[in-house]
Coordinates of C-alpha atoms in Angstrom, one line a residue:
X1 CA 18.3 -29.9 13.6
X2 CA 20.4 -28.0 16.0
X3 CA 22.2 -24.8 15.0
X4 CA 25.4 -26.5 14.2
X5 CA 24.1 -29.9 13.2
X6 CA 24.7 -31.3 9.7
X7 CA 22.9 -34.1 8.1
X8 CA 25.3 -36.9 7.1
X9 CA 23.2 -38.7 4.6
X10 CA 24.7 -39.1 1.2
X11 CA 23.5 -37.2 -1.9
X12 CA 20.3 -39.0 -3.0
X13 CA 21.0 -38.8 -6.7
X14 CA 24.0 -38.9 -9.0
X15 CA 25.6 -35.6 -9.9
X16 CA 26.2 -34.9 -13.6
X17 CA 29.7 -34.9 -14.9
X18 CA 29.7 -31.1 -15.0
X19 CA 28.5 -30.9 -11.4
X20 CA 31.2 -33.4 -10.3
X21 CA 33.8 -31.2 -11.9
X22 CA 32.4 -28.1 -10.1
X23 CA 32.3 -30.0 -6.8
X24 CA 35.9 -31.2 -7.1
X25 CA 37.1 -27.7 -8.0
X26 CA 35.5 -25.9 -5.0
X27 CA 36.3 -28.7 -2.5
X28 CA 40.0 -28.8 -3.6
X29 CA 40.5 -25.0 -3.8
X30 CA 38.5 -23.7 -0.9
X31 CA 41.4 -22.2 1.0
X32 CA 42.8 -20.6 -2.2
X33 CA 39.5 -19.1 -3.0
X34 CA 39.4 -17.6 0.5
X35 CA 42.8 -15.9 -0.1
X36 CA 41.4 -14.5 -3.4
X37 CA 38.4 -13.1 -1.6
X38 CA 40.8 -11.2 0.7
X39 CA 42.8 -10.0 -2.3
X40 CA 39.5 -8.6 -3.9
X41 CA 38.1 -7.4 -0.6
X42 CA 36.7 -4.2 -2.0
X43 CA 34.6 -6.1 -4.5
X44 CA 33.2 -8.5 -1.9
X45 CA 32.6 -5.7 0.6
X46 CA 30.5 -3.7 -1.8
X47 CA 28.5 -6.9 -2.7
X48 CA 27.9 -7.7 0.9
X49 CA 26.7 -4.2 1.8
X50 CA 24.3 -4.1 -1.1
X51 CA 22.9 -7.5 -0.1
X52 CA 22.4 -6.1 3.4
X53 CA 20.6 -3.2 1.9
X54 CA 18.2 -5.6 0.0
X55 CA 17.7 -7.9 3.0
X56 CA 17.1 -6.3 6.5
X57 CA 18.4 -8.1 9.5
X58 CA 16.1 -10.4 11.5
X59 CA 14.5 -12.2 8.5
X60 CA 14.2 -15.9 7.7
X61 CA 16.8 -16.4 4.9
X62 CA 17.7 -19.4 2.8
X63 CA 20.9 -19.3 0.7
X64 CA 21.2 -21.8 -2.2
X65 CA 24.9 -22.4 -2.8
X66 CA 26.1 -20.9 0.4
X67 CA 29.8 -21.8 0.3
X68 CA 31.3 -21.2 3.7
X69 CA 28.3 -19.3 4.9
X70 CA 29.9 -15.8 5.2
X71 CA 27.2 -14.0 3.2
X72 CA 24.4 -15.7 5.0
X73 CA 25.9 -14.8 8.4
X74 CA 26.4 -11.2 7.3
X75 CA 22.7 -10.9 6.6
X76 CA 22.0 -11.5 10.3
X77 CA 18.9 -13.7 9.8
X78 CA 16.6 -14.7 12.6
X79 CA 16.7 -18.2 11.1
X80 CA 19.3 -18.9 8.4
X81 CA 19.7 -22.0 6.3
X82 CA 22.5 -22.6 3.8
X83 CA 22.7 -25.4 1.2
X84 CA 25.8 -26.5 -0.6
X85 CA 26.9 -29.7 -2.3
X86 CA 30.5 -29.7 -0.8
X87 CA 30.8 -31.8 2.4
X88 CA 34.1 -30.1 3.4
X89 CA 32.6 -26.7 2.5
X90 CA 29.5 -27.3 4.6
X91 CA 31.6 -28.5 7.5
X92 CA 33.7 -25.3 7.4
X93 CA 30.5 -23.2 7.3
X94 CA 29.1 -25.0 10.3
X95 CA 32.2 -24.5 12.3
X96 CA 32.4 -20.8 11.4
X97 CA 28.7 -20.0 12.0
X98 CA 27.3 -22.4 14.6
X99 CA 24.2 -20.3 15.0
X100 CA 23.1 -21.1 11.4
X101 CA 21.8 -24.3 9.8
X102 CA 23.7 -25.9 6.9
X103 CA 22.4 -28.7 4.7
X104 CA 24.6 -30.7 2.3
X105 CA 23.1 -31.5 -1.1
X106 CA 22.5 -30.3 -4.6
X107 CA 19.9 -27.5 -4.7
X108 CA 18.6 -28.9 -7.9
X109 CA 17.7 -32.2 -6.2
X110 CA 14.0 -32.2 -5.1
X111 CA 14.9 -34.3 -2.1
X112 CA 17.3 -31.7 -0.8
X113 CA 14.8 -28.9 -0.8
X114 CA 11.9 -31.0 0.5
X115 CA 13.9 -31.7 3.7
X116 CA 14.1 -28.0 4.5
X117 CA 11.5 -26.3 6.7
X118 CA 10.0 -23.1 5.2
X119 CA 8.7 -20.7 4.3
X120 CA 11.4 -18.0 4.1
X121 CA 11.3 -14.3 3.9
X122 CA 14.2 -14.2 1.4
X123 CA 15.8 -16.9 -0.8
X124 CA 19.3 -15.9 -2.0
X125 CA 21.1 -17.4 -5.0
X126 CA 24.4 -15.5 -5.1
X127 CA 26.8 -16.4 -8.0
X128 CA 25.6 -20.0 -8.2
X129 CA 22.7 -19.8 -10.7
X130 CA 25.2 -20.0 -13.6
X131 CA 26.1 -23.5 -12.4
X132 CA 22.5 -24.9 -12.5
X133 CA 21.7 -27.5 -15.1
X134 CA 18.0 -26.6 -15.2
X135 CA 17.4 -23.0 -14.0
X136 CA 13.7 -22.6 -14.4
X137 CA 13.0 -26.2 -13.2
X138 CA 15.0 -25.5 -10.0
X139 CA 13.2 -22.2 -9.5
X140 CA 9.9 -24.0 -9.7
X141 CA 11.1 -26.3 -6.9
X142 CA 11.8 -23.3 -4.7
X143 CA 8.1 -22.4 -4.6
X144 CA 7.5 -25.0 -1.9
X145 CA 9.7 -22.8 0.4
X146 CA 7.9 -19.5 -0.5
X147 CA 5.1 -17.6 1.1
X148 CA 3.3 -15.0 -1.0
X149 CA 5.5 -12.3 0.6
X150 CA 8.8 -14.2 0.0
X151 CA 11.4 -12.5 -2.1
X152 CA 14.0 -14.3 -4.2
X153 CA 17.3 -12.5 -4.8
X154 CA 19.6 -13.6 -7.6
X155 CA 23.0 -11.9 -8.0
X156 CA 25.4 -12.7 -10.8
X157 CA 28.1 -11.3 -13.1
X158 CA 27.1 -9.4 -16.2
X159 CA 27.7 -11.4 -19.3
X160 CA 29.3 -8.3 -20.8
X161 CA 32.2 -8.7 -18.3
X162 CA 33.0 -12.3 -19.3
X163 CA 36.1 -11.3 -21.5
X164 CA 37.3 -8.9 -18.7
X165 CA 37.0 -11.6 -16.1
X166 CA 38.8 -14.2 -18.3
X167 CA 41.6 -11.6 -18.8
X168 CA 41.8 -11.1 -15.0
X169 CA 42.3 -14.8 -14.5
X170 CA 45.0 -14.8 -17.1
X171 CA 46.8 -11.9 -15.4
X172 CA 46.4 -13.6 -12.0
X173 CA 44.2 -10.9 -10.6
X174 CA 41.3 -13.4 -10.0
X175 CA 41.2 -17.0 -9.1
X176 CA 40.8 -19.4 -12.0
X177 CA 37.1 -20.3 -12.3
X178 CA 35.4 -23.4 -13.7
X179 CA 33.2 -23.0 -16.7
X180 CA 29.8 -21.5 -15.8
X181 CA 26.9 -20.0 -17.7
X182 CA 27.1 -16.2 -18.2
X183 CA 23.4 -15.3 -18.7
X184 CA 21.9 -12.0 -19.9
X185 CA 19.4 -10.3 -17.7
X186 CA 16.7 -10.6 -20.3
X187 CA 17.2 -14.3 -20.3
X188 CA 16.9 -14.4 -16.5
X189 CA 13.7 -12.5 -16.6
X190 CA 12.3 -15.0 -19.1
X191 CA 13.4 -17.9 -16.9
X192 CA 11.8 -16.4 -13.8
X193 CA 8.6 -16.0 -15.8
X194 CA 8.7 -19.6 -16.9
X195 CA 9.1 -20.6 -13.2
X196 CA 6.1 -18.4 -12.1
X197 CA 8.2 -15.6 -10.5
X198 CA 7.9 -12.0 -11.5
X199 CA 10.7 -9.4 -11.4
X200 CA 10.1 -6.6 -9.0
X201 CA 13.4 -4.7 -9.3
X202 CA 16.7 -5.0 -11.1
X203 CA 19.8 -3.2 -9.8
X204 CA 23.4 -3.0 -11.2
X205 CA 26.5 -2.3 -9.2
X206 CA 30.2 -1.9 -9.4
X207 CA 31.8 -0.2 -12.3
X208 CA 35.3 -0.4 -10.8
X209 CA 35.6 -3.5 -8.5
X210 CA 38.8 -2.2 -6.9
X211 CA 39.6 0.5 -4.4
X212 CA 42.1 2.5 -6.5
X213 CA 43.0 4.8 -3.6
X214 CA 39.3 5.4 -2.8
X215 CA 38.3 6.3 -6.4
X216 CA 36.6 2.9 -7.0
X217 CA 34.1 3.1 -4.0
X218 CA 33.3 6.8 -4.9
X219 CA 32.6 5.9 -8.6
X220 CA 30.6 2.8 -7.6
X221 CA 28.5 4.7 -5.2
X222 CA 27.6 7.8 -7.2
X223 CA 28.4 7.2 -10.8
X224 CA 27.8 3.5 -11.5
X225 CA 24.0 3.6 -10.7
X226 CA 23.3 6.4 -13.2
X227 CA 21.1 5.6 -16.2
X228 CA 23.0 4.4 -19.2
X229 CA 26.3 4.0 -17.2
X230 CA 24.8 1.3 -15.0
X231 CA 24.4 -1.0 -18.0
X232 CA 28.2 -1.4 -17.9
X233 CA 28.4 -2.6 -14.3
X234 CA 29.8 -5.9 -13.2
X235 CA 27.2 -7.0 -10.8
X236 CA 23.4 -7.5 -11.4
X237 CA 20.8 -8.1 -8.7
X238 CA 17.3 -9.3 -9.5
X239 CA 14.5 -9.3 -6.9
X240 CA 11.5 -11.4 -7.7
X241 CA 8.3 -12.7 -6.0
X242 CA 6.2 -15.8 -6.5
X243 CA 3.2 -15.2 -8.9
X244 CA 0.1 -16.1 -7.0
X245 CA -3.5 -15.0 -7.4
X246 CA -6.2 -15.1 -4.6
X247 CA -9.5 -14.8 -6.4
X248 CA -11.5 -15.7 -3.3
X249 CA -9.6 -13.6 -0.7
X250 CA -11.7 -11.1 1.3
X251 CA -10.1 -8.1 3.1
X252 CA -11.5 -5.4 5.2
X253 CA -10.6 -1.8 4.3
X254 CA -9.7 1.4 6.2
X255 CA -10.2 4.6 4.1
X256 CA -8.1 7.5 5.4
X257 CA -9.3 11.0 4.5
X258 CA -6.8 13.7 5.5
X259 CA -8.7 17.0 5.5
X260 CA -7.8 20.6 6.2
X261 CA -10.2 23.4 5.2
X262 CA -12.4 21.0 3.3
X263 CA -15.7 21.5 5.2
X264 CA -17.8 21.4 2.0
X265 CA -16.4 18.0 0.9
X266 CA -16.8 16.0 4.1
X267 CA -20.4 14.8 3.8
X268 CA -20.0 14.2 0.0
X269 CA -17.1 11.8 0.8
X270 CA -19.6 9.6 2.8
X271 CA -22.5 10.0 0.4
X272 CA -20.4 8.9 -2.6
X273 CA -18.5 6.2 -0.8
X274 CA -19.2 2.7 -2.3
X275 CA -19.5 -0.5 -0.3
X276 CA -16.7 -3.0 -0.9
X277 CA -14.5 -5.4 1.0
X278 CA -15.5 -7.6 3.9
X279 CA -16.0 -4.4 6.0
X280 CA -15.1 -0.8 5.9
X281 CA -14.0 2.0 8.3
X282 CA -13.5 5.6 7.4
X283 CA -11.0 7.8 9.3
X284 CA -11.1 11.6 9.0
X285 CA -7.8 13.1 10.1
X286 CA -8.3 16.8 10.5
X287 CA -5.4 19.2 10.2
X288 CA -6.4 22.2 12.4
X289 CA -8.6 23.9 9.9
X290 CA -10.0 27.5 10.1
X291 CA -13.3 26.8 8.4
X292 CA -15.0 24.4 10.8
X293 CA -13.9 21.1 9.1
X294 CA -13.3 19.3 12.4
X295 CA -16.8 20.1 13.6
X296 CA -18.2 19.0 10.3
X297 CA -16.4 15.7 10.6
X298 CA -17.9 15.2 14.0
X299 CA -21.4 16.1 12.7
X300 CA -21.1 13.7 9.8
X301 CA -19.9 10.9 12.1
X302 CA -23.0 11.3 14.3
X303 CA -25.3 11.6 11.3
X304 CA -24.2 8.4 9.7
X305 CA -23.4 6.4 12.8
X306 CA -25.9 3.7 12.0
X307 CA -24.6 3.0 8.5
X308 CA -20.9 3.8 8.6
X309 CA -18.0 3.1 11.0
X310 CA -16.4 6.6 11.1
X311 CA -13.6 7.8 13.3
X312 CA -12.5 11.5 13.6
X313 CA -9.0 12.3 14.6
X314 CA -7.2 15.7 15.0
X315 CA -3.6 16.1 13.9
X316 CA -0.9 16.8 16.5
X317 CA 1.6 18.0 13.8
X318 CA 1.4 19.6 10.4
X319 CA 1.2 18.4 6.8
X320 CA -0.4 15.5 5.0
X321 CA 2.5 13.1 6.0
X322 CA 1.7 13.6 9.6
X323 CA -2.0 13.0 9.0
X324 CA -1.3 9.7 7.1
X325 CA 0.9 8.4 9.9
X326 CA -1.6 9.2 12.6
X327 CA -4.5 7.8 10.6
X328 CA -2.7 4.6 9.6
X329 CA -1.6 4.0 13.2
X330 CA -5.3 4.0 14.3
X331 CA -6.6 1.9 11.3
X332 CA -7.8 -1.6 11.9
X333 CA -8.6 -2.8 8.4
X334 CA -6.6 -5.3 6.3
X335 CA -6.1 -2.8 3.5
X336 CA -5.1 0.8 4.1
X337 CA -6.3 3.4 1.5
X338 CA -5.9 7.2 1.2
X339 CA -8.6 9.4 -0.3
X340 CA -7.9 13.1 -0.6
X341 CA -10.7 15.2 0.9
X342 CA -10.9 17.4 -2.2
X343 CA -12.5 14.4 -4.0
X344 CA -10.6 15.1 -7.2
X345 CA -10.0 11.3 -7.1
X346 CA -13.6 9.9 -7.3
X347 CA -14.4 7.8 -4.2
X348 CA -16.4 5.5 -6.6
X349 CA -13.0 4.2 -8.0
X350 CA -11.8 2.9 -4.6
X351 CA -13.2 -0.7 -5.1
X352 CA -10.9 -1.1 -8.1
X353 CA -7.8 -0.3 -6.0
X354 CA -9.0 -2.6 -3.2
X355 CA -9.4 -5.5 -5.7
X356 CA -5.8 -5.2 -6.9
X357 CA -4.5 -5.7 -3.4
X358 CA -7.1 -8.3 -2.5
X359 CA -6.4 -10.5 -5.6
X360 CA -2.6 -10.4 -5.0
X361 CA -1.8 -8.6 -8.3
X362 CA 0.2 -6.1 -6.4
X363 CA 1.2 -5.1 -2.8
X364 CA 1.3 -1.3 -3.3
X365 CA -1.1 0.6 -5.6
X366 CA -0.4 4.1 -6.7
X367 CA -3.0 6.2 -8.4
X368 CA -2.2 8.1 -11.6
X369 CA -4.1 11.1 -12.9
X370 CA -2.1 11.3 -16.2
X371 CA -3.5 8.4 -18.2
X372 CA -7.1 9.5 -18.9
X373 CA -8.1 13.0 -20.1
X374 CA -8.7 15.1 -17.1
X375 CA -11.4 17.8 -16.6
X376 CA -10.5 21.3 -17.6
X377 CA -8.6 23.2 -14.9
X378 CA -8.1 20.0 -12.9
X379 CA -4.4 20.4 -13.2
X380 CA -2.5 23.6 -14.2
X381 CA -0.1 23.2 -17.3
X382 CA 3.0 23.9 -15.3
X383 CA 2.1 21.3 -12.7
X384 CA 1.4 18.8 -15.5
X385 CA 4.9 19.4 -17.0
X386 CA 6.6 19.1 -13.7
X387 CA 4.7 15.9 -12.9
X388 CA 5.9 14.3 -16.2
X389 CA 9.5 15.2 -15.4
X390 CA 9.5 14.0 -11.9
X391 CA 7.7 10.8 -13.0
X392 CA 10.7 9.9 -15.1
X393 CA 13.1 10.5 -12.3
X394 CA 11.1 8.6 -9.6
X395 CA 10.5 5.7 -12.0
X396 CA 14.3 5.3 -12.2
X397 CA 14.7 5.7 -8.5
X398 CA 12.2 3.0 -7.5
X399 CA 12.7 0.6 -10.5
X400 CA 9.0 0.8 -11.4
X401 CA 7.2 2.9 -14.0
X402 CA 5.4 5.7 -12.1
X403 CA 3.7 8.5 -14.0
X404 CA 2.2 10.4 -11.1
X405 CA 4.0 10.2 -7.7
X406 CA 1.9 13.1 -6.2
X407 CA -1.5 11.5 -6.8
X408 CA -2.9 11.2 -3.3
X409 CA -4.4 7.8 -3.7
X410 CA -2.1 5.1 -2.2
X411 CA -3.2 1.6 -1.2
X412 CA -1.3 -1.2 0.6
X413 CA -1.8 -4.0 3.1
X414 CA -1.7 -2.9 6.8
X415 CA 0.9 -5.6 7.6
X416 CA 3.2 -4.2 4.9
X417 CA 2.7 -0.7 6.2
X418 CA 3.6 -1.9 9.7
X419 CA 6.8 -3.4 8.4
X420 CA 7.5 -0.2 6.5
X421 CA 6.9 1.9 9.7
X422 CA 9.2 -0.4 11.8
X423 CA 12.0 0.2 9.3
X424 CA 11.2 3.9 8.7
X425 CA 14.4 4.8 10.5
X426 CA 16.4 4.1 7.3
X427 CA 14.8 7.2 5.7
X428 CA 13.8 9.2 8.7
X429 CA 10.9 11.6 9.0
X430 CA 11.7 13.4 5.8
X431 CA 8.4 13.7 3.9
X432 CA 5.8 16.4 4.5
X433 CA 3.6 15.2 1.6
X434 CA 3.1 11.6 2.9
X435 CA 3.4 10.2 -0.7
X436 CA 7.2 9.6 -0.8
X437 CA 7.4 8.1 2.6
X438 CA 5.1 5.3 1.3
X439 CA 6.6 5.0 -2.2
X440 CA 10.2 4.9 -1.0
X441 CA 9.3 2.6 1.8
X442 CA 7.5 0.2 -0.6
X443 CA 10.6 0.2 -2.9
X444 CA 13.0 -0.4 0.0
X445 CA 10.8 -3.4 1.1
X446 CA 10.6 -4.8 -2.4
X447 CA 6.9 -4.6 -2.6
X448 CA 5.2 -5.1 -6.0
X449 CA 4.1 -1.7 -7.1
X450 CA 1.4 -1.1 -9.7
X451 CA -0.2 2.2 -10.9
X452 CA -3.9 2.3 -11.5
X453 CA -5.4 5.2 -13.5
X454 CA -8.2 7.4 -12.2
X455 CA -10.4 10.0 -13.9
X456 CA -9.1 13.2 -12.3
X457 CA -11.8 15.7 -11.6
X458 CA -11.7 19.5 -10.9
X459 CA -12.4 20.8 -7.4
X460 CA -16.0 21.6 -6.6
X461 CA -15.2 23.2 -3.2
X462 CA -12.2 25.1 -1.8
X463 CA -8.8 25.9 -3.2
X464 CA -5.7 23.8 -3.9
X465 CA -3.3 23.7 -1.0
X466 CA -0.3 23.0 -3.3
X467 CA 2.3 25.7 -4.0
X468 CA 3.9 24.8 -7.3
X469 CA 7.3 26.5 -6.7
X470 CA 7.7 25.7 -3.0
X471 CA 6.6 22.1 -3.5
X472 CA 8.6 21.8 -6.7
X473 CA 11.7 22.6 -4.8
X474 CA 10.8 20.0 -2.2
X475 CA 10.4 17.5 -5.0
X476 CA 13.9 18.2 -6.2
X477 CA 15.2 17.6 -2.7
X478 CA 13.2 14.4 -2.7
X479 CA 15.0 13.2 -5.9
X480 CA 18.4 13.8 -4.4
X481 CA 17.4 12.2 -1.1
X482 CA 16.0 9.1 -2.8
X483 CA 19.1 8.8 -5.0
X484 CA 21.3 8.7 -1.9
X485 CA 19.1 6.3 -0.1
X486 CA 18.0 4.0 -2.9
X487 CA 20.9 4.1 -5.4
X488 CA 24.1 5.5 -3.9
X489 CA 24.2 2.8 -1.3

């Protein structure tokens, strides 16, 4: 099908009486609805910008219930397909956006979806899911157009706003709407679960869907996303992924060990390293130590050359973040893993992390030291209190429960890291730790994040390289940075 071509075949099944009424309404009032969109431009602009935040340009995007195709076009897809049941609406969409593909048909009809070539990176259902007759049944049909990495994005009005929206219609501040289902978020979560999708993130936007001399956009950007207040917002966005398990999948692993002044731990990291995955490589990235760590890494590489694939790299810059970026750039395994050279995270636990990624249970695994009892003196009391406080803040920021953002163990697929690295410009080179670059990037890319507990051990060699007050101040700056980048869009 060419970029502007539209299939002219009739709908292959009979629409319900309710669907016929919806079709007649939208076909007869298309131009009027367009004028109302211009009248409520602030609301639609905010919605469009947030969808652009959720969906980077250059992706394969399918929109179910695309209308005249303006949202789909705004997402700048490399391959974009829109489906709508209005013939006149689809014709208008094709004339406006000849570089996109448009398909007439009911998205709840299996024949409509089976005629579309997938898979897609993103599937968008914007303001139309309340018109579906069988929501979970339709979502199950969508699986045929999904890859394991596909994300489904559903946007809709909060059911709490139904009386306000009805009043706006009565006061001629909004176009008159046909009757649709206003569904609570908890019900959507249940319906997605029934259809074998799991929710990755939930966002709420727009407390004041008007400009009001610039006050509306300011409140919507900084105030509306705050905990508690966000429950009152007009717009809800749910991001989900298909639930699929891969019990027989086998991935190779690259274990990155950043090390600075850790000479006494280098050989132990190899001696204690378990065998797992289809193959393994170990990358020591040395940070210009003063105790001979680099020479020890080289010695260990030569001593274990016959039994382990070991690479030794030296940092060009400073900090763990620089070491992680250098090591991951040189890694060749399917799964990328970080093991701190102090070995307070036992290397013996790495196979468990690898299995979470390999099986498809998650796409990003973060270690946590705060579930199991830790060895005495493994973490100082003030550090423990700070970790608890920051865990709450970062859980809110990334929409996932995180109890220990500073645990050095992070695991993800190399292909996901490469995507994160390509789009790192959104955040910039902001993170000296190396932890938040990965966590924020995973949240921005809508990866499924899971925490896995470890038994945290006390150091057996060397001293901690963490300064609680200096690094605590950096963490506070990270919170504000993440709020601006992930919430105050």
